[in-house]
XYZ file of C-alpha atoms in Angstrom:
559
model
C 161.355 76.499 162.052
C 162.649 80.181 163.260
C 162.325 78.681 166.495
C 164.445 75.523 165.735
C 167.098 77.134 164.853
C 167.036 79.512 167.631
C 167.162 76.831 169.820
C 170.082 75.091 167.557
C 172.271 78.282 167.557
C 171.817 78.378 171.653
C 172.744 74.688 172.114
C 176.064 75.397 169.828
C 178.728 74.948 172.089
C 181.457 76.305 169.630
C 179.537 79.348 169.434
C 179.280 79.769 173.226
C 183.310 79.026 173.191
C 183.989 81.837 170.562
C 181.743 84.254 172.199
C 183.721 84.130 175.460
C 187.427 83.911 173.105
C 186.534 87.181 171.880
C 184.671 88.526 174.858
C 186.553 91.196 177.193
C 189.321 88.949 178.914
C 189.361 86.672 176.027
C 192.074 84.804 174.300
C 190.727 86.503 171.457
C 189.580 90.062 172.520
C 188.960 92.766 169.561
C 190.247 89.935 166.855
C 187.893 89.191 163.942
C 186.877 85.492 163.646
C 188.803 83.673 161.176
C 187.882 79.925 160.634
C 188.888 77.850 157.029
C 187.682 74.800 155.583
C 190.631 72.568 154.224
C 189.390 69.644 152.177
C 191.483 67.530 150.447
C 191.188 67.718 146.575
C 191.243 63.868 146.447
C 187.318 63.664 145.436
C 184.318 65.343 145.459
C 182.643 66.602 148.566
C 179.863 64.368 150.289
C 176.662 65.602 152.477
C 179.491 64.944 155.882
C 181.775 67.614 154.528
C 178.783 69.970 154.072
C 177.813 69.878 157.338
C 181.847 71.019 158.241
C 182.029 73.496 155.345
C 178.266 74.837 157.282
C 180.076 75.151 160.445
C 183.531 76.611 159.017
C 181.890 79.351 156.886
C 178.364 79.981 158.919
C 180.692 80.555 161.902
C 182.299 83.249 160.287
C 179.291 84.210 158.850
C 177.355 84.091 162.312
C 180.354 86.580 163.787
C 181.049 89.047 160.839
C 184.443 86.946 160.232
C 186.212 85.504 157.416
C 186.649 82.210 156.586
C 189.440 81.028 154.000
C 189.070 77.981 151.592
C 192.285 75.557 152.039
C 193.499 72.988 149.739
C 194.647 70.528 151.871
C 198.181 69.201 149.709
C 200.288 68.238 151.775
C 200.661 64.470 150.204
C 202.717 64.761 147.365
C 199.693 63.174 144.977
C 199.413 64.510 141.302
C 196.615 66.954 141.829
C 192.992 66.862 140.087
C 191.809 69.831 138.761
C 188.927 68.543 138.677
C 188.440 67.698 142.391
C 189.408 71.360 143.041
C 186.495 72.911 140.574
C 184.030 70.884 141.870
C 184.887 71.759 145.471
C 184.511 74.933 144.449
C 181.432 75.438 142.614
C 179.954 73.304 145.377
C 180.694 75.615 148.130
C 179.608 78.412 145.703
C 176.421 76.313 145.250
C 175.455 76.342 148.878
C 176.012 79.753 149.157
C 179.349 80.417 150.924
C 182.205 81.990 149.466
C 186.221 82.711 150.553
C 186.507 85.932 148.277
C 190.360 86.151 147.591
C 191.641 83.665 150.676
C 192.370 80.379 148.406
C 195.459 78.572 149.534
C 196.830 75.187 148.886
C 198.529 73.860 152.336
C 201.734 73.410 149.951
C 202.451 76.964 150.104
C 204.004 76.676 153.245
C 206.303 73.509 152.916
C 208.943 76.298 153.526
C 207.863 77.414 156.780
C 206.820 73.998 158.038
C 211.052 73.089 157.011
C 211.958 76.067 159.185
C 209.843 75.413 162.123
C 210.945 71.418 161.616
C 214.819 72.765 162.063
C 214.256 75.182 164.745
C 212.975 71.906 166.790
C 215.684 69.756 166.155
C 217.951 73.035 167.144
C 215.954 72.790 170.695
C 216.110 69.814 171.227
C 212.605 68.819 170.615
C 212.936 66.738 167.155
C 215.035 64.238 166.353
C 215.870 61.803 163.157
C 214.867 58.420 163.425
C 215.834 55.402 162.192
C 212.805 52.372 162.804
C 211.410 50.894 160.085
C 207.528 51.182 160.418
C 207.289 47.501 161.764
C 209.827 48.801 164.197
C 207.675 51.518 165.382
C 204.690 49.780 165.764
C 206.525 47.267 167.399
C 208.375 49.854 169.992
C 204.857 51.785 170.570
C 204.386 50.152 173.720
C 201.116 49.903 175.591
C 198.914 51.483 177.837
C 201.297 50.115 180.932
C 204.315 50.234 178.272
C 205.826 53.099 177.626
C 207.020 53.617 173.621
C 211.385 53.513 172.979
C 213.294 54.491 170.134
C 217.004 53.754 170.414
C 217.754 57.489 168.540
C 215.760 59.625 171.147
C 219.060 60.948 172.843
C 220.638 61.468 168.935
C 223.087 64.525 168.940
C 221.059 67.843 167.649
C 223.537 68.030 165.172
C 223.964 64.741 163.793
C 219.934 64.763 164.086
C 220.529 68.150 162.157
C 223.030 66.879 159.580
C 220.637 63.700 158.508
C 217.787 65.890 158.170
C 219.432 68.307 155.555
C 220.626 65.096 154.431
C 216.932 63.932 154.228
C 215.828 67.049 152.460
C 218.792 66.571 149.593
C 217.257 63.412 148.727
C 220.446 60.843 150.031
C 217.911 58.823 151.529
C 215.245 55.827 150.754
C 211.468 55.745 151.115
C 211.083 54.579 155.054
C 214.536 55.123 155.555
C 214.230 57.421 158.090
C 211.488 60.004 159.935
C 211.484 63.206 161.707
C 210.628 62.752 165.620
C 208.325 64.988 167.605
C 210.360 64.744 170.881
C 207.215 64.644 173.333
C 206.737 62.012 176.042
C 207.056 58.363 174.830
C 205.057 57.291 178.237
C 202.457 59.669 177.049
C 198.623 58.416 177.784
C 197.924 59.614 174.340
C 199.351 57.820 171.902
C 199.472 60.495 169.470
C 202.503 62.478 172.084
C 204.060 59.390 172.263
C 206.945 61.290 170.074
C 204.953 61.588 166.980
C 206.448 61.298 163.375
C 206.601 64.814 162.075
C 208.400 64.473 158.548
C 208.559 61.344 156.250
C 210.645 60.607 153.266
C 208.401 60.212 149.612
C 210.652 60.493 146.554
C 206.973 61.727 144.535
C 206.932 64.705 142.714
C 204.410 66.999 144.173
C 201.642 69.115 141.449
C 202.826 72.331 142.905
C 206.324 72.222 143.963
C 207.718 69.345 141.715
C 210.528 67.975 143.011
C 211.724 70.414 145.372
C 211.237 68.270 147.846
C 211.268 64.123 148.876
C 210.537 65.128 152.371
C 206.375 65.700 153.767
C 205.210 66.660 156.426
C 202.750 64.870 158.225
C 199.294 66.043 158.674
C 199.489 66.679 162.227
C 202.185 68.820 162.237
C 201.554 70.662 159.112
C 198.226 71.653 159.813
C 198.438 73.592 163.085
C 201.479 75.700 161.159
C 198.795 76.210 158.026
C 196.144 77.565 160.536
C 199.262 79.983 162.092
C 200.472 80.884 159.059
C 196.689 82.073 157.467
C 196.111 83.584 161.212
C 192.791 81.398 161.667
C 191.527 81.712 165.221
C 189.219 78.785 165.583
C 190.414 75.643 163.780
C 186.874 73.778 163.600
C 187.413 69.796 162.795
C 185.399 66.736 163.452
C 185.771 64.996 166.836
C 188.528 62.276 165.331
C 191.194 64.880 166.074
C 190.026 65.501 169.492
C 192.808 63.231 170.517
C 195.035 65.498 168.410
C 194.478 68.260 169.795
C 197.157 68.207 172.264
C 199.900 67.709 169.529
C 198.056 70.540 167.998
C 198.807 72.763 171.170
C 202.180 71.821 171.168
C 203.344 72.796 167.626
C 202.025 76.144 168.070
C 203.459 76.877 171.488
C 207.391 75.350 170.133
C 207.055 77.080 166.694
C 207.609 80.592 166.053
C 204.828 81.200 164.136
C 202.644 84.929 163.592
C 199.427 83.406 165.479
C 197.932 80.554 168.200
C 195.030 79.167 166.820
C 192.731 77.263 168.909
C 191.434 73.720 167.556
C 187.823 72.722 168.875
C 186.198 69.361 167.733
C 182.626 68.787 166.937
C 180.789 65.285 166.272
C 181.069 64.131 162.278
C 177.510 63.273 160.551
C 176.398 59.652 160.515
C 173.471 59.195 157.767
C 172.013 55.769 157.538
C 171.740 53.804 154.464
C 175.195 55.672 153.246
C 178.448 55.575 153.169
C 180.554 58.897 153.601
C 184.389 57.418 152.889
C 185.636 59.027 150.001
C 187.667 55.800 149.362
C 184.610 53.865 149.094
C 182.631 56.052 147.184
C 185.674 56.242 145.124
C 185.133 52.531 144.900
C 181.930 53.125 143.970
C 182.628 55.122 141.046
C 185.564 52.926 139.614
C 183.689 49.602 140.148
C 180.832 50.887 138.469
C 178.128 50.060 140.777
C 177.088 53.722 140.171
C 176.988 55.969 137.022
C 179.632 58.416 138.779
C 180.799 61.106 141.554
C 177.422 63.124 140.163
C 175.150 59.622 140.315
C 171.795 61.016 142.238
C 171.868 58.249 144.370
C 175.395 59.003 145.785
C 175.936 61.370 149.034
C 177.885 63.724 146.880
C 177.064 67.784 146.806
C 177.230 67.107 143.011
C 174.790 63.955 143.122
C 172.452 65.471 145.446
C 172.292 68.734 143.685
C 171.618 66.282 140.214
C 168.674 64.398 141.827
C 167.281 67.961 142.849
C 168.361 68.694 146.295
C 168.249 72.216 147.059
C 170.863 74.651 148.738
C 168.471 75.468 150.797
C 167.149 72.214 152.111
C 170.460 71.162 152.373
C 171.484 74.237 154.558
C 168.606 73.975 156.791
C 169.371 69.977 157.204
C 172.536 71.096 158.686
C 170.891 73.226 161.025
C 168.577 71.431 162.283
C 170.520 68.548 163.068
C 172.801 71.447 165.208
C 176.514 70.410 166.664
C 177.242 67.712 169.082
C 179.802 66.364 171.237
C 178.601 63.228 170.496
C 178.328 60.981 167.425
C 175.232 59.693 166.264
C 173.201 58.786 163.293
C 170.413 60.750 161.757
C 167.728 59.264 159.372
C 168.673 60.039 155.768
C 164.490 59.769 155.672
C 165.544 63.885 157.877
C 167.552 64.878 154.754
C 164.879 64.101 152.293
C 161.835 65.836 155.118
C 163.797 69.047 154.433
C 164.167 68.733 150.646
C 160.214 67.930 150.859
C 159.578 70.868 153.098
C 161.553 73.300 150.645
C 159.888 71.835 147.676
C 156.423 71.866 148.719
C 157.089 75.568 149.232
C 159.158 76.409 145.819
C 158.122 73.802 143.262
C 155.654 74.466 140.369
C 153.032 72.502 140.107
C 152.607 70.617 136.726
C 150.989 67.315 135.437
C 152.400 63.868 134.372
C 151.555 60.409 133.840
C 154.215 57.966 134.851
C 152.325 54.426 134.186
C 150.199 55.827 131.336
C 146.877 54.162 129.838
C 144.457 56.280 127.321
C 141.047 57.874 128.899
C 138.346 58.120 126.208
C 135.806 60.648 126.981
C 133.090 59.718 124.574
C 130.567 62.450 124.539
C 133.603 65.061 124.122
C 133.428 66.271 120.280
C 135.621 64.899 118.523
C 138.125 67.182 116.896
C 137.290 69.958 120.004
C 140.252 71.506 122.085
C 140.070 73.853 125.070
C 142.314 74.985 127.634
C 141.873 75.447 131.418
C 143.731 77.851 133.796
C 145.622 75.707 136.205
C 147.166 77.614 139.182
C 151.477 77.406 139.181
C 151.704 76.956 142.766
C 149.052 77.293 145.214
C 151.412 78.450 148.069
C 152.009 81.576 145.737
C 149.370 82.860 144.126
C 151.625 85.455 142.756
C 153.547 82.719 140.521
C 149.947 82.785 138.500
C 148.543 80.428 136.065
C 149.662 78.131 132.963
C 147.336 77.281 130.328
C 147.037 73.482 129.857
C 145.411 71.661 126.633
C 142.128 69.432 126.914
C 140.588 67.404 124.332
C 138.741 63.862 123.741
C 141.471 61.774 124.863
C 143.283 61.874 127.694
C 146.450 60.290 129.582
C 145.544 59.159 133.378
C 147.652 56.914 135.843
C 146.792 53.144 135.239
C 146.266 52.819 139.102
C 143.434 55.314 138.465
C 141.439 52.898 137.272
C 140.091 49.404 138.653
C 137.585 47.676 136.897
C 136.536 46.004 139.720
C 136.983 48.108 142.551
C 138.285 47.496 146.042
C 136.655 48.676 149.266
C 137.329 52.175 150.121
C 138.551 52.874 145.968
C 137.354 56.227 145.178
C 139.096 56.546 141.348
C 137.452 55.498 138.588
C 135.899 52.553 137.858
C 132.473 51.603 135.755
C 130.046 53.685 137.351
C 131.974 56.139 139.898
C 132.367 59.531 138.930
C 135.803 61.883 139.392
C 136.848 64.901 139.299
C 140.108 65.960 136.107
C 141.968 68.310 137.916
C 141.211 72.481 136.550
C 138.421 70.451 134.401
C 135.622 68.500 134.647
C 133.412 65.861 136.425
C 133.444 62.212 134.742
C 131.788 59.068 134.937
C 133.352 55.479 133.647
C 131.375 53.950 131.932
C 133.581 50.773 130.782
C 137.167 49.613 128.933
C 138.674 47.923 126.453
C 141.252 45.002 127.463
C 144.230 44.047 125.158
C 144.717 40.225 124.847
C 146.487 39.596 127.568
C 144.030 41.068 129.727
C 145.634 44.895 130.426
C 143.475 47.822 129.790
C 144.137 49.253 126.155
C 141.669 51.982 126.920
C 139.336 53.342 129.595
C 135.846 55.265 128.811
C 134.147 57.768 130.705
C 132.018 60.738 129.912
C 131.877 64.221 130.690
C 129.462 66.756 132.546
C 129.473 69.438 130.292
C 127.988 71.705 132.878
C 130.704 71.110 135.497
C 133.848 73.291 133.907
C 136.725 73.763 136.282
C 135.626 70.754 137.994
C 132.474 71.793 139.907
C 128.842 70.558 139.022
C 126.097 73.473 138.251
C 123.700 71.334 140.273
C 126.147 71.528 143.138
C 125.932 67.783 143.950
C 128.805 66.502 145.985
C 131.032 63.866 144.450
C 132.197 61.501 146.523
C 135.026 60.065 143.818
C 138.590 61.076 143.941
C 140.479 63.904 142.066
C 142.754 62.907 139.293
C 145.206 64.301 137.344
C 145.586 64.069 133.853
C 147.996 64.694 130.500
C 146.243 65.652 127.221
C 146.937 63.393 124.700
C 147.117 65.597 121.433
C 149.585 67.564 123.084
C 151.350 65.800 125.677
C 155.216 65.230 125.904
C 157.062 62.254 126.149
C 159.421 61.901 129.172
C 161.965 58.977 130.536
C 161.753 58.967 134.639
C 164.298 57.793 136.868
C 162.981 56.729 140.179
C 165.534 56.698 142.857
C 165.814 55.496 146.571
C 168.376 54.296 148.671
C 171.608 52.987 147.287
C 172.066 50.753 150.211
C 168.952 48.736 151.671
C 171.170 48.129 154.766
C 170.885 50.686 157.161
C 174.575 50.595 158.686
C 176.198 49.689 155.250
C 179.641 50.889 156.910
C 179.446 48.730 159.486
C 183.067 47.195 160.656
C 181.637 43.017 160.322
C 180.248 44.501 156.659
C 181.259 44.441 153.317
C 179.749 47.559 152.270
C 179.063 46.340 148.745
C 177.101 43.265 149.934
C 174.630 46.145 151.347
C 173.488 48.004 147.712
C 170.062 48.054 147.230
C 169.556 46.190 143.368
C 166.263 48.243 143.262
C 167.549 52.025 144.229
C 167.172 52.932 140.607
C 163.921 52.733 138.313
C 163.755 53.796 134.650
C 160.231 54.272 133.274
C 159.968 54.936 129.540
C 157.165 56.333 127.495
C 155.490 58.563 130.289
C 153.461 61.565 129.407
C 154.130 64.992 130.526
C 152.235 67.925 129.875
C 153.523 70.323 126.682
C 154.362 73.168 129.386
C 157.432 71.445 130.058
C 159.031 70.751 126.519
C 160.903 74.054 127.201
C 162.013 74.387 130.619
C 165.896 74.154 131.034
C 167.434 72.240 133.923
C 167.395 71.718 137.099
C 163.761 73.110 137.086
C 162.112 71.654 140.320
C 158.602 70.291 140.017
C 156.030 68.701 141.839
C 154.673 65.938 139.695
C 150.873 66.327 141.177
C 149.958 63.115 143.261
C 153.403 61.639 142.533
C 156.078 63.567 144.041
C 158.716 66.171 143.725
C 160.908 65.840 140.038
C 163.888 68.024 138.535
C 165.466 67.560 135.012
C 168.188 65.860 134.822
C 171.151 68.069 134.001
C 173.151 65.261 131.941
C 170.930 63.541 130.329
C 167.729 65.322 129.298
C 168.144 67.165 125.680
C 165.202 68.868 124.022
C 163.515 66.377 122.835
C 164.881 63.761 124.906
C 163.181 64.661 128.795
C 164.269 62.913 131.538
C 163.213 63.543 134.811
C 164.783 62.591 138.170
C 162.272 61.899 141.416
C 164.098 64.250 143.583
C 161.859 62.602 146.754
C 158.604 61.483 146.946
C 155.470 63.720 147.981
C 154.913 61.918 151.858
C 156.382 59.750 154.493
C 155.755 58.510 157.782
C 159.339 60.345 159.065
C 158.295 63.202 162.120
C 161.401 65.410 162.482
């Protein structure tokens, strides 16, 4: 994987770019790296903004720079506390942190009014009267150039309506603030962009100081200035931007030039990453909320089990592109499964659960075996678990008339218990309807810890096993895909159409073994023969366990 990553961090083209910024000759020369990562506190963070918040703050990382955490406020929305926390604790969570540079974009509404005059004084802004039908209808096209009748406005009657617009004389939509560009412009964002709008809203920071916004584009580039951020990293949507980017630092007088460099957004398959429709989502009720395991969330992945450090690597690996693309969501859940298979105690449980009789074990007789925690770490050591007469096993251990190739028990074959001994089947009982009430089997008293004295080979499988007298019981929650669709954002789609009815499983009255009536959440365990589990950090109580499958123990997916 060393080697992966190597070759990653080589291919990283905003790497190369920052090398040579702050190389001898640079733009950049002697100047720490400063980068920021400015979501906007309108919901919780998805798996797409981790790979950003990777590049913002591993960047800085990577070059001994900073990196500041941004609010990005600059819509005059009531704001959410709680959308702020959880941003938060989820960059916390991965392992990145902003020390004392938190800012809300708000804090410089001031500066962003200044720089909006000093245009206007020079000529390069100017107060506009279209509706918004007007200016899509003036826009023009690529052989058209766009018009606005107020282009050659006075600068100080432009001046005067803007003050005017500040004071609050004005309507929503009444008027805008004008980037005076080139209205033949090739890109339509220069084509005399809107720069300021009119929203009588009280803001959560700056209440009703003002009724005037600035847009994102022009805000942002000041924000960057303002904070003295050298490489504004964004997704490749604002590549097109990046010109009106360039121009609001080179006509503002602001402390610093920042320079804005795009990189490819993640595309998972069988997700959607729009905060509106997971918002949806939430509020329809098709999930349980912003935390549900099966949603794309930081907060729903790290709830199903997902690791920082799978997570992390996933963003590595994939690297950073030009291009867009999709990656298999079947990648995301390869890294949790590498991680896991690595980290995760190894414990015993019985999800489908049907009673094992071993009828030569004395009754009333208990032992206890050594079973190893994890066999990648032999350091982690052993746990004692309980054995007696009966047993839990996996119904699908048992057939009582066996298929070709079926090495698990069934009348006649003999298996090994995991940590403890060798058994034979000898028969079952059937309920009325025809399901196995019980199985039989006895032991070889002489084959402790699961190999024979005579040193015979047995062909038969291992299983695993939950002792009865002691065992726990456990509610599991099976999980896959919320959408069975693999493009369920597709433009000719209604997303919703796409959710998978089976992407969550509830299984009541399994068996788990007494070791884990007192672990504390998340806990990650490998559930042996049945994948990778965590407790649920909502839900389970003591005693009330419920277990999330984080991801199961194989696929076919080759990375």
């Amino acid at each position: 994987m060393a080697e992966e990553l190597k070759n990653n961090e080589y291919k990283n083209f905003i790497h190369a770019f920052i090398e040579e910024d702050i190389g001898p000759g640079g733009q950049y020369e002697g100047m720490t790296v400063h980068t920021r990562f400015p979501p906007e506190p309108n919901g919780y963070l998805h798996i797409g903004h981790c790979k950003a918040l990777c590049i913002d703050f591993g960047t800085a990382e990577k070059f001994g720079g900073l990196c500041n955490l941004r609010m990005d406020d600059t819509n005059p929305t009531k704001e959410d506390t709680e959308y702020v926390d959880a941003i938060k604790e989820d960059i916390h969570w991965l392992g990145f942190d902003w020390g004392d540079r938190f800012y809300y974009a708000s804090e410089y509404f001031d500066k962003m009014y200044e720089c909006a005059e000093d245009l206007i004084k020079k000529g390069l802004a100017y107060v506009c009267e279209l509706t918004p039908e007007q200016m899509r209808e003036y826009r023009g096209d690529l052989t058209t150039p766009a018009r606005s009748p107020y282009r050659d406005r006075p600068i100080e009657e432009s001046l005067d309506l803007f003050r005017r617009m500040k004071a609050g004389e004005f309507p929503n939509g009444a008027m805008t603030l004008r980037a005076k560009i080139d209205l033949a412009s090739g890109n339509f964002n220069m084509r005399d962009p809107a720069i300021y709008r009119i929203n009588h809203m009280t803001h959560h920071a700056t209440g009703d100081k003002w009724c005037i916004y600035p847009m994102y584009d022009f805000a942002h580039p000041i924000e960057d200035a303002m904070e003295h951020i050298t490489h504004s990293l964004c997704s490749l949507e604002f590549e097109a931007h990046r010109p009106l980017y360039n121009w609001v630092v080179e006509h503002c007088d602001l402390p610093a030039k920042p320079r804005q460099i795009e990189f490819a957004r993640l595309g998972i398959d069988h997700t959607v990453m729009s905060k509106r429709k997971l918002r949806q989502l939430v509020e329809e009720g098709k999930v349980s909320g912003w935390d549900d395991p099966r949603m794309p969330t930081l907060c729903g992945l790290r709830r199903r089990g997902y690791t920082p450090k799978s997570i992390r690597n996933f963003c590595e690996r994939i690297g950073v592109a030009k291009n867009a693309s999709t990656v298999e969501y079947a990648f995301v859940e390869y890294c949790l499964r590498e991680d896991l298979n690595d980290s995760a105690q190894r414990v015993m449980a019985v999800l489908h659960p049907v009673k094992l009789v071993i009828t030569n074990y004395p009754e009333g007789q208990t032992e206890t075996f050594e079973v190893e925690n994890n066999p990648n770490h032999p350091e982690d050591g052993t746990r004692a678990v309980s054995f007696s007469r009966e047993l839990w096993i996996e119904a699908d251990d048992f057939l009582e008339t066996p298929v070709p190739k079926y090495k698990r028990l069934y009348p006649g074959n003999e298996v090994r218990l995991k940590g403890a001994y060798l058994i034979t089947c000898t028969g079952c009982k059937k309920n009325e309807d025809g399901t196995i009430a019980e199985i039989y089997a006895e032991y070889d008293p002489a084959s402790r810890g699961g190999n024979p004295a005579d040193g015979r080979k047995v062909k038969g499988a291992t299983i695993h096993w939950v002792d009865a007298a002691t065992a726990k019981d456990a509610e599991v929650r099976l999980y896959s895909n919320l959408f069975s669709d693999a493009e369920p954002d597709a433009a000719d789609k209604n997303f919703l159409d796409c959710l998978n009815p089976d992407s969550l499983e509830i299984l009541r009255d399994c068996k788990v073994e007494a070791s884990l009536a007192d672990v504390t959440p998340p806990g990650h365990f490998q559930f042996m023969r049945l994948g990778y589990f965590c407790l649920d950090t909502k839900d389970s109580v003591p005693g009330h366990l419920v277990f999330n499958r984080s991801v199961s123990l194989k696929d076919s997916f080759k990375p």
